[in-house]
Amino acid sequence: MATSQNQPNIHPKLYEIRGAQYSKRNKNTTFRVYAPNARCVLVILTSYGREMSRLAMQKADSGLWETVTDKVLPGATYLYLVDNCNGKKMLRTDPVSFSVVYVPEVNQVHSIVHDHTVYQWSDQLWMQTRARTDPLRSPLSIYELQLKSWKNDIYHPLNYRQLAPELATYCQQMGFTHVEIFGILDHAYKPARGYQVANYFAPYRDNGICDDLKFFVDHLHQNNIGIILDWIPTHFQHYHQSDSFSISLHEFDGTNLYADGASAWGTLYFDFNKEETCRFLFASALYFLDVMHMDGIRFDAVSAMIRRRSNDIPAAIVFLRNLNKTIHRCYPGVLCIAEETDGYRNLTKIMDFDLKWNIGWSFDARNLLRTPYNERSNHWQQKVLNILNATCRDDDKTILTLSHDDTDSGEHNSNNVLLSCVSHSRNDSEKFADLRNFFAWQTLAPSRGHMIHMGDELVQPMSWYQHFRQGRSSVDWSLVNTSSLHRKMQEYIADLNRLYQHHQQFWQNGEQDFSMIYEYGPNLIVAYHRGTYDNRRMAVIHNFSNCGYSSYDISLPSSDSDVRRIQNTVEIFNSDNPVYGGSGLFQNPEIEIINSFASRRSLRLAIPPLATLILEEYLS
């Protein structure tokens, strides 16, 4: 992937060519911007929003406008004045800005000249280890968050450098292996989720500049935390701030270089039949892996990207396949993850994705929570057994997710938060028991990993988005400073994550190590195995009923050749433990192995209501 100076517009690393390229060696800055149909383009150098000087640019046959100057140093701010093909002049931010800044004096966002050689990385060990590691055979416990609102409200945001040590410490305490960050790509509106992107290279300005984000990534890597970027390749923000100023890509030179049609989000879809769309987005993805050291990309809204109005979009499918193959070839160990909601099958084979979000699990698991206990047996097959079996038969490897979308029902209510899902329960003890069972179901069921969204580890009663829109931190951190069931849930999830990481039976082969032990719908009990390591096999038992059993026999399948090898079985985790707010009445200091007729064997043990048990079988 060496730079081709002869054909700059087909080079996959356009970020090495376009934008403001500062050369420390030559002590000059080269500005290049793609506007093939513009009549004229000028660089406008600014200070506190005021124009300081202008630089004329020359147009090349490639459609790039270029100028070189020794008068501009890193840190300088600038815009382009584009005289488009229709004779309209407009000030524009650089589409390939490495940093941008809000200038309150003029209520505008300006691009910043950046020197990428200044920041010195210290994550070499992490990067070398990542390249040798198969991420699909490694623990994957993801914490999803919006950095601009995680700790502070959006009107008093912390810098990436301030956020880094706090988040690294929190992830270590909570047992998360990765964070997935959304709202990182610069976007226009402060009180927005961050999915209407204005710039595909610059980090969100209120949290800092490019080197601040590098520090953030570097610090997390040094603390063994991976970073997954939530990337938005399906649609983009197209509104212009005024007739004379815009931060959008749309109609940059007066023609439609990128857009298809209107999207469902008040934005425009990207058109992947346009060569410039593919070049531009390909470079954006590689930039965050190559320059910013991200460890994975979560592709937002893949369903709408590859299929609309019941028709496939071949150009988008080809784009994704080529991009993912390039990533796997050039950046081993990086994850490519699809958010695909319409059930498009075989994303791995067709588009070379590693993983996709299991939207079906999230929908069914939360609906099971909403279902009163006396009605759950009616949904047993669909919401429990089918989910377990489908995961193993699926052509794609999946992550079990509880995302920002799942608990967000708008700024005026919290109908989708987890506590609302269990509002039918009789009391808080029962509600939190059901939710502990839910999180264990997410962590331990067959998959390639799991993800929860900020605030859900505390089971906060108000949605993150309501907090966010009310000008507060999206996470209700006051819940941590109590001895409440919310704080105990946080400790429970931390212990669950640590157990998951410590026992590779849960992640060494993912869903391939799943096998059913027992299920009985009338009692809402299911048990399954999750793999063997060093002659120790993990068994998981879930009770989705509010009835507990002081003695219950779990029949072991006769088809399992390892049943006769079980020498001893030990309970290593019980979600009903009092430390988590449970009753503590259904502990298993010993588990009896029952030998019955015809060489059948059973496990006799206590099973708490609305609870999960993890057993370790010692095999001969």
Coordinates of C-alpha atoms in Angstrom, one line a residue:
M1 CA 0.0 0.0 0.0
A2 CA 2.8 2.4 -0.9
T3 CA 1.8 5.9 -1.9
S4 CA 1.2 6.5 -5.6
Q5 CA 1.9 10.1 -6.4
N6 CA 0.9 9.6 -10.1
Q7 CA -2.6 8.6 -9.3
P8 CA -3.4 10.2 -6.0
N9 CA -7.2 9.8 -6.2
I10 CA -7.2 6.0 -6.4
H11 CA -4.8 5.6 -3.5
P12 CA -6.5 3.8 -0.5
K13 CA -4.7 6.1 2.0
L14 CA -6.1 9.4 0.7
Y15 CA -5.4 10.9 4.1
E16 CA -1.7 10.9 3.2
I17 CA -2.5 13.1 0.2
R18 CA -5.5 15.2 0.9
G19 CA -6.1 17.7 3.6
A20 CA -3.4 19.9 5.1
Q21 CA -0.2 17.9 4.9
Y22 CA 2.5 19.4 7.0
S23 CA 6.1 18.4 6.2
K24 CA 8.5 18.9 9.2
R25 CA 11.4 18.1 6.8
N26 CA 10.5 20.8 4.3
K27 CA 8.9 23.1 6.8
N28 CA 5.9 23.7 4.6
T29 CA 2.3 22.7 4.4
T30 CA 0.5 21.3 1.3
F31 CA -3.2 21.8 1.0
R32 CA -5.1 19.5 -1.3
V33 CA -8.9 19.2 -1.7
Y34 CA -11.1 17.3 -4.1
A35 CA -13.5 19.6 -6.0
P36 CA -13.3 18.6 -9.6
N37 CA -16.2 20.8 -10.8
A38 CA -15.4 24.0 -8.8
R39 CA -14.5 27.1 -10.7
C40 CA -12.0 28.3 -8.1
V41 CA -10.8 27.2 -4.6
L42 CA -8.9 29.4 -2.1
V43 CA -7.4 28.5 1.3
I44 CA -8.6 31.0 3.8
L45 CA -6.2 31.2 6.8
T46 CA -8.1 32.3 10.0
S47 CA -7.5 33.4 13.5
Y48 CA -10.4 33.5 16.0
G49 CA -12.7 33.2 13.0
R50 CA -11.3 36.3 11.2
E51 CA -9.7 35.9 7.8
M52 CA -6.0 36.6 8.0
S53 CA -4.9 35.8 4.4
R54 CA -5.8 33.9 1.3
L55 CA -3.8 31.3 -0.7
A56 CA -4.6 30.6 -4.3
M57 CA -4.9 26.9 -5.4
Q58 CA -4.2 25.3 -8.7
K59 CA -6.3 22.5 -10.2
A60 CA -4.8 19.3 -11.4
D61 CA -6.3 16.8 -13.9
S62 CA -7.2 14.5 -11.0
G63 CA -9.7 17.1 -9.7
L64 CA -7.5 18.0 -6.8
W65 CA -6.9 21.6 -6.0
E66 CA -3.4 22.2 -4.4
T67 CA -1.1 24.8 -3.0
V68 CA 2.1 24.7 -1.0
T69 CA 3.2 27.3 1.5
D70 CA 5.9 27.8 4.1
K71 CA 3.8 30.4 6.0
V72 CA 1.5 27.9 7.8
L73 CA 2.5 25.9 10.8
P74 CA 0.6 23.2 12.8
G75 CA -2.1 24.6 14.9
A76 CA -3.2 27.2 12.3
T77 CA -6.9 27.3 11.4
Y78 CA -8.3 27.4 7.9
L79 CA -11.3 27.0 5.6
Y80 CA -11.7 26.6 1.9
L81 CA -13.6 29.3 -0.1
V82 CA -15.1 27.2 -2.9
D83 CA -16.5 29.0 -6.0
N84 CA -18.7 26.1 -7.2
C85 CA -19.8 25.1 -10.7
N86 CA -22.9 27.2 -10.3
G87 CA -20.9 30.4 -9.4
K88 CA -21.9 30.2 -5.7
K89 CA -19.2 30.9 -3.2
M90 CA -19.2 29.2 0.2
L91 CA -16.7 28.7 3.0
R92 CA -16.2 25.0 3.7
T93 CA -14.3 23.0 6.3
D94 CA -11.8 20.5 4.9
P95 CA -13.5 17.1 4.2
V96 CA -10.2 15.6 5.3
S97 CA -9.6 17.5 8.5
F98 CA -7.5 15.7 11.1
S99 CA -8.7 18.1 13.8
V100 CA -11.4 20.8 13.9
V101 CA -12.3 23.5 16.4
Y102 CA -15.4 25.4 17.2
V103 CA -14.9 29.2 16.9
P104 CA -17.6 30.9 19.0
E105 CA -16.7 34.4 17.8
V106 CA -18.2 33.5 14.4
N107 CA -20.3 30.4 15.3
Q108 CA -18.3 28.3 12.9
V109 CA -16.1 25.1 12.9
H110 CA -12.7 25.6 11.3
S111 CA -10.1 23.0 10.3
I112 CA -6.7 22.8 12.0
V113 CA -3.4 22.1 10.4
H114 CA -1.9 19.0 12.2
D115 CA 1.5 17.4 12.4
H116 CA 1.0 13.6 12.8
T117 CA 4.7 13.1 13.7
V118 CA 4.5 15.0 17.0
Y119 CA 2.7 12.3 19.0
Q120 CA 4.9 9.4 20.0
W121 CA 3.0 6.1 20.6
S122 CA 3.8 3.8 23.5
D123 CA 1.5 0.9 22.6
Q124 CA 4.0 -1.2 20.6
L125 CA 3.5 -4.2 22.8
W126 CA -0.3 -4.1 22.4
M127 CA -0.1 -3.7 18.6
Q128 CA 2.4 -6.5 18.3
T129 CA 0.3 -8.8 20.5
R130 CA -2.8 -7.9 18.6
A131 CA -1.3 -8.9 15.3
R132 CA -0.5 -12.4 16.6
T133 CA -3.9 -12.9 18.3
D134 CA -7.0 -14.4 16.8
P135 CA -9.8 -12.0 18.2
L136 CA -12.4 -14.6 17.5
R137 CA -10.8 -17.0 20.0
S138 CA -10.2 -14.3 22.7
P139 CA -12.5 -12.9 25.4
L140 CA -14.7 -10.1 24.1
S141 CA -16.6 -8.1 26.8
I142 CA -17.5 -4.7 25.4
Y143 CA -18.6 -1.5 27.1
E144 CA -20.4 0.8 24.7
L145 CA -20.3 4.5 25.5
Q146 CA -20.6 8.0 24.2
L147 CA -17.4 9.8 25.4
K148 CA -18.9 13.3 25.4
S149 CA -21.5 12.4 28.0
W150 CA -20.1 9.4 29.9
K151 CA -18.7 11.3 32.8
N152 CA -19.8 14.9 32.4
D153 CA -22.7 16.7 30.7
I154 CA -22.2 17.8 27.1
Y155 CA -21.8 21.5 28.1
H156 CA -18.8 20.7 30.3
P157 CA -17.1 17.9 28.3
L158 CA -13.8 16.3 29.4
N159 CA -10.8 16.1 27.1
Y160 CA -9.9 12.7 25.7
R161 CA -6.7 12.9 27.8
Q162 CA -8.8 13.4 31.0
L163 CA -11.2 10.6 30.0
A164 CA -8.5 8.0 29.3
P165 CA -7.3 7.2 32.8
E166 CA -10.8 7.3 34.2
L167 CA -12.2 4.9 31.6
A168 CA -9.2 2.6 31.7
T169 CA -9.5 2.2 35.5
Y170 CA -13.3 1.7 35.2
C171 CA -12.9 -1.0 32.5
Q172 CA -10.3 -2.8 34.6
Q173 CA -12.6 -2.7 37.6
M174 CA -15.5 -3.9 35.6
G175 CA -13.7 -6.6 33.6
F176 CA -14.4 -5.2 30.2
T177 CA -11.9 -6.1 27.5
H178 CA -12.9 -3.5 25.0
V179 CA -14.8 -0.2 24.7
E180 CA -17.0 0.7 21.7
I181 CA -17.2 4.4 21.3
F182 CA -19.9 6.3 19.4
G183 CA -20.1 10.0 18.6
I184 CA -16.4 10.1 17.9
L185 CA -16.6 11.3 14.3
D186 CA -17.2 15.0 14.3
H187 CA -20.8 16.0 14.1
A188 CA -22.7 19.3 14.0
Y189 CA -25.0 19.2 17.0
K190 CA -23.9 19.1 20.6
P191 CA -27.1 17.5 21.9
A192 CA -27.0 14.7 19.3
R193 CA -26.1 11.1 19.6
G194 CA -23.4 11.6 17.0
Y195 CA -24.7 9.6 14.0
Q196 CA -25.2 12.6 11.6
V197 CA -21.5 12.9 10.7
A198 CA -20.0 16.0 9.3
N199 CA -16.3 15.0 9.1
Y200 CA -15.0 11.5 8.6
F201 CA -11.5 12.0 9.8
A202 CA -11.6 14.6 12.6
P203 CA -12.5 13.5 16.2
Y204 CA -15.5 15.2 17.9
R205 CA -14.2 18.7 18.6
D206 CA -15.6 19.3 22.1
N207 CA -13.4 16.5 23.5
G208 CA -10.2 17.5 21.9
I209 CA -8.0 17.3 18.8
C210 CA -6.3 14.4 17.0
D211 CA -3.4 14.0 19.4
D212 CA -5.7 14.0 22.3
L213 CA -7.6 11.0 20.8
K214 CA -4.3 9.3 20.1
F215 CA -3.4 9.7 23.8
F216 CA -6.7 8.2 24.7
V217 CA -6.2 5.1 22.5
D218 CA -2.6 4.8 23.6
H219 CA -3.5 4.9 27.3
L220 CA -6.2 2.3 27.0
H221 CA -3.9 0.0 25.0
Q222 CA -1.3 0.3 27.8
N223 CA -3.9 -0.9 30.2
N224 CA -4.9 -3.8 27.9
I225 CA -8.2 -2.3 26.8
G226 CA -9.1 -2.5 23.1
I227 CA -11.1 0.2 21.2
I228 CA -13.8 -0.3 18.7
L229 CA -14.9 2.6 16.6
D230 CA -18.6 3.1 15.8
W231 CA -18.3 4.1 12.2
I232 CA -21.1 5.6 10.1
P233 CA -20.7 4.6 6.4
T234 CA -24.3 4.5 5.4
H235 CA -25.5 8.1 5.5
F236 CA -24.1 11.6 6.3
Q237 CA -25.3 15.1 7.4
H238 CA -26.0 17.3 4.5
Y239 CA -27.5 20.5 5.9
H240 CA -25.5 23.7 5.4
Q241 CA -25.2 26.1 8.3
S242 CA -26.0 29.0 6.1
D243 CA -25.8 30.1 2.5
S244 CA -22.2 31.1 3.0
F245 CA -20.7 28.4 5.3
S246 CA -20.9 24.6 5.7
I247 CA -19.2 21.7 7.4
S248 CA -21.0 19.1 5.3
L249 CA -19.6 17.1 2.4
H250 CA -22.7 17.7 0.4
E251 CA -22.4 19.5 -3.0
F252 CA -18.8 20.5 -2.1
D253 CA -18.1 21.7 -5.6
G254 CA -21.8 22.3 -6.6
T255 CA -22.3 18.8 -7.9
N256 CA -23.4 15.6 -6.1
L257 CA -20.2 13.8 -5.3
Y258 CA -21.5 11.5 -2.6
A259 CA -25.2 11.3 -2.1
D260 CA -27.9 8.9 -3.1
G261 CA -31.3 9.8 -1.6
A262 CA -32.9 10.8 1.6
S263 CA -32.5 8.5 4.6
A264 CA -34.8 7.6 7.4
W265 CA -32.6 9.7 9.8
G266 CA -33.0 13.1 8.2
T267 CA -29.6 12.7 6.4
L268 CA -28.6 11.5 2.9
Y269 CA -27.5 8.0 2.0
F270 CA -24.1 7.6 0.5
D271 CA -24.1 6.4 -3.1
F272 CA -21.6 3.6 -3.5
N273 CA -21.9 3.7 -7.3
K274 CA -20.0 6.9 -7.1
E275 CA -16.2 6.4 -7.2
E276 CA -15.5 9.3 -4.8
T277 CA -17.8 7.9 -2.2
C278 CA -15.9 4.6 -2.2
R279 CA -12.5 6.3 -2.2
F280 CA -13.4 8.7 0.6
L281 CA -15.0 6.2 3.0
F282 CA -12.3 3.5 2.3
A283 CA -9.7 6.1 3.4
S284 CA -11.7 7.1 6.5
A285 CA -11.8 3.5 7.8
L286 CA -8.1 2.9 7.1
Y287 CA -7.2 6.2 8.7
F288 CA -8.6 5.2 12.1
L289 CA -6.8 1.8 12.0
D290 CA -3.6 3.0 10.5
V291 CA -3.0 6.4 12.1
M292 CA -5.3 6.2 15.2
H293 CA -4.6 2.5 16.1
M294 CA -8.2 1.5 16.6
D295 CA -8.8 -2.2 17.2
G296 CA -12.1 -2.7 15.4
I297 CA -14.8 -1.0 13.4
R298 CA -18.5 -1.5 14.1
F299 CA -20.2 -0.6 10.8
D300 CA -23.5 1.2 11.6
A301 CA -26.7 0.6 9.8
V302 CA -25.4 -2.1 7.4
S303 CA -28.9 -3.2 6.5
A304 CA -29.8 0.1 5.0
M305 CA -26.4 0.3 3.3
I306 CA -26.7 -3.0 1.4
R307 CA -30.4 -3.3 0.8
R308 CA -33.2 -0.8 0.4
R309 CA -36.8 -1.2 -0.9
S310 CA -36.3 -5.0 -1.0
N311 CA -33.4 -4.7 -3.4
D312 CA -29.7 -5.4 -2.8
I313 CA -27.2 -2.6 -3.6
P314 CA -24.3 -4.5 -5.3
A315 CA -21.9 -1.6 -5.2
A316 CA -22.2 -1.3 -1.4
I317 CA -21.7 -5.0 -1.0
V318 CA -18.6 -4.9 -3.1
F319 CA -17.3 -1.9 -1.2
L320 CA -17.7 -3.7 2.2
R321 CA -16.1 -6.9 0.9
N322 CA -13.1 -5.0 -0.5
L323 CA -12.7 -2.9 2.6
N324 CA -13.0 -5.8 5.1
K325 CA -10.6 -7.9 3.0
T326 CA -8.1 -5.0 3.0
I327 CA -8.4 -4.6 6.8
H328 CA -7.8 -8.3 7.4
R329 CA -4.8 -8.4 5.1
C330 CA -3.2 -5.2 6.4
Y331 CA -4.3 -5.0 10.0
P332 CA -4.4 -8.6 11.5
G333 CA -6.2 -8.8 14.7
V334 CA -8.6 -6.0 13.9
L335 CA -12.4 -6.8 14.2
C336 CA -14.9 -5.9 11.5
I337 CA -18.4 -5.9 13.1
A338 CA -21.7 -5.4 11.4
E339 CA -24.8 -3.9 12.9
E340 CA -27.3 -5.7 10.6
T341 CA -31.0 -5.7 11.6
D342 CA -32.9 -7.3 8.8
G343 CA -31.5 -10.8 8.9
Y344 CA -29.2 -10.6 5.8
R345 CA -27.5 -14.0 6.0
N346 CA -23.9 -15.0 5.6
L347 CA -22.2 -11.6 6.0
T348 CA -19.0 -13.4 6.8
K349 CA -18.8 -15.2 3.4
I350 CA -20.3 -12.4 1.3
M351 CA -18.7 -9.3 2.8
D352 CA -15.9 -10.8 5.0
F353 CA -17.2 -9.5 8.3
D354 CA -15.9 -11.1 11.5
L355 CA -19.0 -10.6 13.6
K356 CA -22.4 -9.2 13.6
W357 CA -24.7 -7.9 16.4
N358 CA -27.3 -10.5 17.4
I359 CA -30.3 -8.2 17.2
G360 CA -32.7 -11.1 17.5
W361 CA -31.2 -12.2 20.9
S362 CA -31.5 -8.6 22.2
F363 CA -35.2 -8.3 21.1
D364 CA -36.3 -11.7 22.4
A365 CA -34.3 -11.5 25.6
R366 CA -35.8 -8.2 26.5
N367 CA -39.3 -9.3 25.5
L368 CA -38.8 -12.4 27.8
L369 CA -38.1 -10.0 30.6
R370 CA -41.3 -8.1 29.9
T371 CA -43.3 -11.4 30.0
P372 CA -45.0 -12.2 33.3
Y373 CA -43.6 -15.4 34.9
N374 CA -46.8 -17.3 34.5
E375 CA -46.8 -16.7 30.8
R376 CA -43.2 -17.4 30.0
S377 CA -43.7 -21.1 29.3
N378 CA -45.8 -20.0 26.3
H379 CA -42.8 -18.3 24.8
W380 CA -40.2 -20.9 25.8
Q381 CA -39.5 -22.4 22.4
Q382 CA -39.3 -19.0 20.6
K383 CA -37.4 -16.9 23.1
V384 CA -35.1 -19.4 24.7
L385 CA -34.6 -22.6 22.8
N386 CA -34.8 -21.2 19.3
I387 CA -32.3 -18.5 20.3
L388 CA -29.9 -21.0 21.7
N389 CA -30.1 -23.3 18.7
A390 CA -30.1 -20.5 16.1
T391 CA -26.9 -19.1 17.4
C392 CA -25.2 -22.4 16.7
R393 CA -26.7 -22.8 13.3
D394 CA -26.2 -19.2 12.2
D395 CA -23.9 -18.7 9.2
D396 CA -22.4 -15.7 11.0
K397 CA -20.6 -15.4 14.3
T398 CA -22.4 -13.0 16.6
I399 CA -22.2 -10.7 19.7
L400 CA -25.0 -10.6 22.2
T401 CA -25.6 -6.9 22.5
L402 CA -27.5 -4.5 24.8
S403 CA -26.9 -1.2 22.9
H404 CA -27.7 2.5 23.1
D405 CA -30.7 1.9 20.8
D406 CA -32.2 -0.8 23.0
T407 CA -32.9 1.4 26.1
D408 CA -33.5 4.7 24.3
S409 CA -37.2 5.5 23.8
G410 CA -36.6 9.3 23.2
E411 CA -36.1 12.2 25.5
H412 CA -39.5 12.2 27.2
N413 CA -39.8 8.7 28.6
S414 CA -37.8 5.7 29.9
N415 CA -40.1 2.9 28.7
N416 CA -37.3 0.8 27.3
V417 CA -34.9 0.8 30.3
L418 CA -34.3 -2.6 31.9
L419 CA -36.2 -1.8 35.0
S420 CA -39.3 -1.0 32.9
C421 CA -39.0 -4.4 31.3
V422 CA -39.5 -6.1 34.7
S423 CA -42.1 -3.7 36.0
H424 CA -44.5 -6.7 36.3
S425 CA -42.4 -8.1 39.2
R426 CA -43.7 -7.9 42.7
N427 CA -40.7 -6.1 44.3
D428 CA -37.2 -4.8 43.7
S429 CA -35.6 -8.0 44.9
E430 CA -37.4 -9.9 42.2
K431 CA -36.8 -7.3 39.6
F432 CA -33.1 -7.3 40.2
A433 CA -32.9 -11.1 40.4
D434 CA -34.5 -11.3 37.0
L435 CA -32.0 -8.8 35.6
R436 CA -29.0 -10.6 37.1
N437 CA -30.3 -13.7 35.3
F438 CA -30.6 -11.6 32.1
F439 CA -27.0 -10.4 32.2
A440 CA -25.8 -14.0 32.9
W441 CA -27.8 -15.2 29.9
Q442 CA -26.1 -12.5 27.8
T443 CA -22.6 -13.3 29.1
L444 CA -22.7 -17.1 29.1
A445 CA -25.0 -18.1 26.2
P446 CA -23.2 -19.3 23.0
S447 CA -21.7 -16.4 21.1
R448 CA -18.4 -14.7 20.4
G449 CA -18.8 -12.0 23.0
H450 CA -21.2 -9.6 24.6
M451 CA -21.7 -5.8 24.9
I452 CA -23.6 -3.6 27.3
H453 CA -24.2 0.1 27.1
M454 CA -23.1 2.7 29.6
G455 CA -25.5 3.0 32.6
D456 CA -27.0 -0.4 32.1
E457 CA -24.4 -1.9 34.4
L458 CA -26.1 0.1 37.1
V459 CA -29.7 -0.6 35.8
Q460 CA -30.4 3.1 36.1
P461 CA -34.1 3.9 36.2
M462 CA -33.9 6.8 33.7
S463 CA -32.6 6.2 30.2
W464 CA -29.1 7.4 29.2
Y465 CA -30.7 9.6 26.5
Q466 CA -33.1 11.3 28.9
H467 CA -30.1 12.1 31.1
F468 CA -28.2 13.3 28.1
R469 CA -30.9 15.6 26.7
Q470 CA -31.5 17.1 30.1
G471 CA -27.9 18.3 30.2
R472 CA -26.6 15.7 32.6
S473 CA -24.1 12.9 32.3
S474 CA -25.7 9.9 30.5
V475 CA -24.8 7.7 33.5
D476 CA -26.4 8.3 36.9
W477 CA -23.1 8.0 38.9
S478 CA -24.9 8.8 42.1
L479 CA -26.2 5.2 42.1
V480 CA -22.6 4.0 42.7
N481 CA -22.3 5.9 46.0
T482 CA -24.9 3.8 47.8
S483 CA -25.3 0.2 49.1
S484 CA -28.4 -0.2 46.8
L485 CA -29.2 -3.0 44.5
H486 CA -27.9 -0.8 41.7
R487 CA -24.4 -0.8 43.2
K488 CA -24.6 -4.5 43.8
M489 CA -25.6 -5.0 40.2
Q490 CA -22.5 -3.2 39.1
E491 CA -20.4 -5.5 41.3
Y492 CA -22.2 -8.5 39.9
I493 CA -21.5 -7.6 36.3
A494 CA -17.8 -7.0 37.2
D495 CA -17.6 -10.5 38.8
L496 CA -19.4 -12.1 35.9
N497 CA -17.0 -10.4 33.4
R498 CA -14.0 -11.6 35.3
L499 CA -15.3 -15.1 35.5
Y500 CA -16.0 -15.1 31.8
Q501 CA -12.4 -13.9 31.0
H502 CA -10.8 -16.3 33.4
H503 CA -12.5 -19.4 32.0
Q504 CA -11.6 -19.8 28.3
Q505 CA -14.3 -22.5 27.9
F506 CA -16.7 -19.5 27.3
W507 CA -14.7 -18.0 24.4
Q508 CA -12.0 -20.3 23.0
N509 CA -14.4 -21.7 20.4
G510 CA -17.4 -19.5 20.9
E511 CA -20.7 -21.1 20.0
Q512 CA -19.0 -24.2 18.7
D513 CA -18.6 -25.5 22.2
F514 CA -22.3 -25.2 23.0
S515 CA -24.3 -28.4 23.7
M516 CA -27.7 -28.7 25.4
I517 CA -27.9 -30.6 28.7
Y518 CA -31.5 -30.2 29.7
E519 CA -34.6 -28.0 29.2
Y520 CA -38.0 -28.2 30.7
G521 CA -40.4 -25.4 29.6
P522 CA -43.1 -25.8 32.4
N523 CA -40.4 -25.1 35.0
L524 CA -38.6 -22.5 32.8
I525 CA -35.2 -24.2 33.4
V526 CA -32.5 -24.7 30.8
A527 CA -29.0 -26.1 31.2
Y528 CA -26.1 -26.3 28.7
H529 CA -22.4 -27.0 28.4
R530 CA -19.9 -24.3 27.2
G531 CA -16.7 -26.1 26.4
T532 CA -13.9 -28.0 28.1
Y533 CA -10.4 -26.9 29.0
D534 CA -7.8 -28.9 31.0
N535 CA -10.4 -31.6 31.7
R536 CA -12.8 -29.0 33.2
R537 CA -16.1 -28.5 31.6
M538 CA -18.5 -25.6 32.2
A539 CA -22.2 -26.1 32.7
V540 CA -24.7 -23.3 32.9
I541 CA -28.2 -23.4 34.4
H542 CA -30.8 -20.7 34.1
N543 CA -34.1 -20.5 35.9
F544 CA -36.4 -18.0 34.2
S545 CA -39.2 -18.7 36.8
N546 CA -39.8 -17.0 40.1
C547 CA -40.0 -20.5 41.8
G548 CA -36.9 -21.9 43.4
Y549 CA -36.1 -25.5 44.2
S550 CA -34.2 -26.8 47.2
S551 CA -33.6 -30.0 45.4
Y552 CA -33.8 -30.5 41.6
D553 CA -32.5 -33.2 39.3
I554 CA -30.9 -32.1 36.0
S555 CA -30.7 -35.2 33.8
L556 CA -27.5 -35.4 31.8
P557 CA -27.8 -36.5 28.2
S558 CA -27.0 -40.1 27.4
S559 CA -25.7 -39.0 24.0
D560 CA -22.9 -37.1 25.8
S561 CA -19.8 -39.4 25.8
D562 CA -18.2 -37.4 28.6
V563 CA -21.0 -37.9 31.1
R564 CA -19.3 -41.0 32.5
R565 CA -16.1 -39.1 32.9
I566 CA -17.5 -36.6 35.4
Q567 CA -15.7 -37.2 38.7
N568 CA -16.9 -34.1 40.6
T569 CA -19.1 -31.1 40.0
V570 CA -18.6 -27.7 41.8
E571 CA -20.7 -24.6 41.9
I572 CA -18.4 -21.7 41.0
F573 CA -21.0 -18.9 40.5
N574 CA -24.5 -18.3 41.8
S575 CA -26.4 -15.1 40.9
D576 CA -28.5 -15.5 44.0
N577 CA -25.5 -14.8 46.2
P578 CA -26.3 -12.3 49.0
V579 CA -23.4 -10.1 48.0
Y580 CA -25.3 -9.3 44.8
G581 CA -28.6 -8.8 46.6
G582 CA -29.8 -12.4 46.3
S583 CA -31.4 -14.5 49.0
G584 CA -28.5 -16.8 49.6
L585 CA -31.0 -19.6 50.4
F586 CA -30.1 -21.8 47.4
Q587 CA -26.4 -22.4 47.6
N588 CA -24.7 -25.6 46.6
P589 CA -21.7 -26.4 48.8
E590 CA -21.9 -29.9 47.3
I591 CA -23.6 -31.2 44.2
E592 CA -24.7 -34.8 44.2
I593 CA -24.2 -37.0 41.1
I594 CA -27.0 -39.5 40.9
N595 CA -26.5 -42.8 39.0
S596 CA -29.8 -44.3 38.0
F597 CA -31.0 -47.2 35.8
A598 CA -29.7 -47.8 32.4
S599 CA -26.5 -46.0 33.2
R600 CA -28.3 -42.6 33.3
R601 CA -26.8 -39.9 35.5
S602 CA -28.2 -36.7 37.0
L603 CA -27.0 -33.7 39.0
R604 CA -29.0 -33.0 42.1
L605 CA -28.8 -29.5 43.4
A606 CA -30.6 -26.4 44.6
I607 CA -31.8 -23.9 42.0
P608 CA -32.7 -20.4 43.1
P609 CA -35.6 -18.5 41.4
L610 CA -34.7 -16.1 38.6
A611 CA -31.1 -17.1 38.8
T612 CA -28.1 -18.5 37.0
L613 CA -25.7 -21.2 38.3
I614 CA -22.3 -22.0 36.8
L615 CA -20.9 -25.4 37.5
E616 CA -17.4 -26.7 36.8
E617 CA -17.3 -30.4 36.0
Y618 CA -14.0 -32.3 36.6
L619 CA -13.5 -35.0 34.0
S620 CA -11.3 -38.0 34.4

